[in-house]
Amino acid sequence: MRAIVVGAGIGGLAATLSLRRAGVDVTLVEQTPRFTEVGAGIQLAPNATRVLRRLGVLDAVAAQAAHPAHVSFRTWSDGSEICRYALGREAADEFGAPYLVVHRADLHRALAAAVPPESVRLGTTVVGIDQDDDSAHVTTATGERLTADLVVAADGIRSSARQWLFGKDEAVFSGTAAYRALLPADEVADLDLPPLAAWLGPDRHFVHYWVRRGELLNVVAVFSTEAAAQESWTAQAEPGEQLRQFTGWDSRVLKVLRRAGQVFRYGIYTRTPLTHWNVGRVTLLGDSAHAMVPFQAQGAAQAILDAAVLGDVLADATPGGVPDALDRYVRRRLAGATSMQARSAQAGSEFHLPDGPEAQARNARMSAHAAEHRFMPQATAWRTDVLEEKQEL
């Protein structure tokens, strides 16, 4: 069995590893000429770290990660705690896998190190995908034509493959944008910050947590906006822009934003849910299939789960059975990923409620839930082992 994976992000690398474990000969193609350190923090819940363990990379990821003992939800104006939930050892014991927070580059590096260099083709831009009854084909910008039994399009939120498969379909601006920054630990040591926290306020929320073994503080400051913002890893904010957006917030939030050196600004986009991700021998995976707002911290996790199931359905397949195997992959993953898209969007609405009765009622609900449960409501998804879910919905 031969596969071509298009895109060497988190989803594409995880898919490559999962397919290789299933005995598939994989060629991973990526348009950038080399891997670079881009992005910032990623949260990895137990549903994702369970898969990383199976892929043989969890130890390498965990060695570079932070392991927060709990998550704290706080009020925007004075930092008073609404509630907190257990993570750390309690979550690892309960769910059989850890909750980690990592720099995206550290996760990417661990995944890339597990892929044999001869399987990777960097500097290769895909300009077309087509197929016939027996094979799938990728055409590169140089005119080269690569052939395999299947093609996995993990080419991200701006996926060209999605348009080739399903027609014109643009990414949708979510109505939110964010500032992100990384601060050395010693620059915020005096603020007594919780290890992982979300501060909730009108039309805004502010998230911070440690990455890279606690050496860096990852900061994400989200705000609602009607003006569509650029979706970019590298677009820099204007000096002081982030402070103007968060005027009046708790002094610790403002001190973090003030001390941030390089601040990036990016628009948050999603993709409209699809009824299927595959056509014949070609399928989407990760953000190309189900990009979501990050308010449940499950975007990367869902791509990793896709990768696990894709490898599982192809483990016993023959080349002739690829279309049926991809049907099984989509049946096993589409409902869960689509549900997480909706839950993430709903969480954003809840986080941004205006001061007054609505926010007070939300805080009361959160406090009451935390009094009865050790783990966050979304922790129900952490228990799921996608490789034990053999039912095909």
PDB file of C-alpha atoms in Angstrom, residues 2 44 58 65 104 107 127 133 139 144 147 164 194 204-205 213-214 238-239 264 323 329 364 367:
ATOM      1  CA  ARG A   2       1.327   3.430  -0.955  1.00  0.00           C
ATOM      2  CA  LEU A  44      -2.903  18.360  24.335  1.00  0.00           C
ATOM      3  CA  LEU A  58       4.757  10.886  23.784  1.00  0.00           C
ATOM      4  CA  ALA A  65       6.081  20.160  27.791  1.00  0.00           C
ATOM      5  CA  ARG A 104       3.871  23.869  18.743  1.00  0.00           C
ATOM      6  CA  LEU A 107       5.397  18.909  19.171  1.00  0.00           C
ATOM      7  CA  VAL A 127      -0.908  22.073  -7.712  1.00  0.00           C
ATOM      8  CA  ASP A 133     -10.160   3.546 -10.481  1.00  0.00           C
ATOM      9  CA  THR A 139       0.892  16.915  -9.633  1.00  0.00           C
ATOM     10  CA  GLU A 144       6.109  15.921 -11.695  1.00  0.00           C
ATOM     11  CA  THR A 147       1.177   8.109  -7.892  1.00  0.00           C
ATOM     12  CA  TRP A 164     -10.397  20.492  -5.774  1.00  0.00           C
ATOM     13  CA  PRO A 194      -1.729  30.134  37.864  1.00  0.00           C
ATOM     14  CA  ARG A 204     -12.894  39.069  25.155  1.00  0.00           C
ATOM     15  CA  HIS A 205     -10.990  36.381  26.971  1.00  0.00           C
ATOM     16  CA  ARG A 213       9.197  22.946  30.614  1.00  0.00           C
ATOM     17  CA  GLY A 214       7.925  26.144  32.214  1.00  0.00           C
ATOM     18  CA  GLU A 238       1.021  47.585  16.271  1.00  0.00           C
ATOM     19  CA  PRO A 239       2.910  48.705  19.404  1.00  0.00           C
ATOM     20  CA  PHE A 264       1.454  38.754  16.826  1.00  0.00           C
ATOM     21  CA  PRO A 323     -12.241   3.807  -1.107  1.00  0.00           C
ATOM     22  CA  TYR A 329     -12.479   6.527   8.388  1.00  0.00           C
ATOM     23  CA  ALA A 364     -22.788  30.275  38.825  1.00  0.00           C
ATOM     24  CA  SER A 367     -18.916  27.115  39.969  1.00  0.00           C
TER      25      SER A 367
END
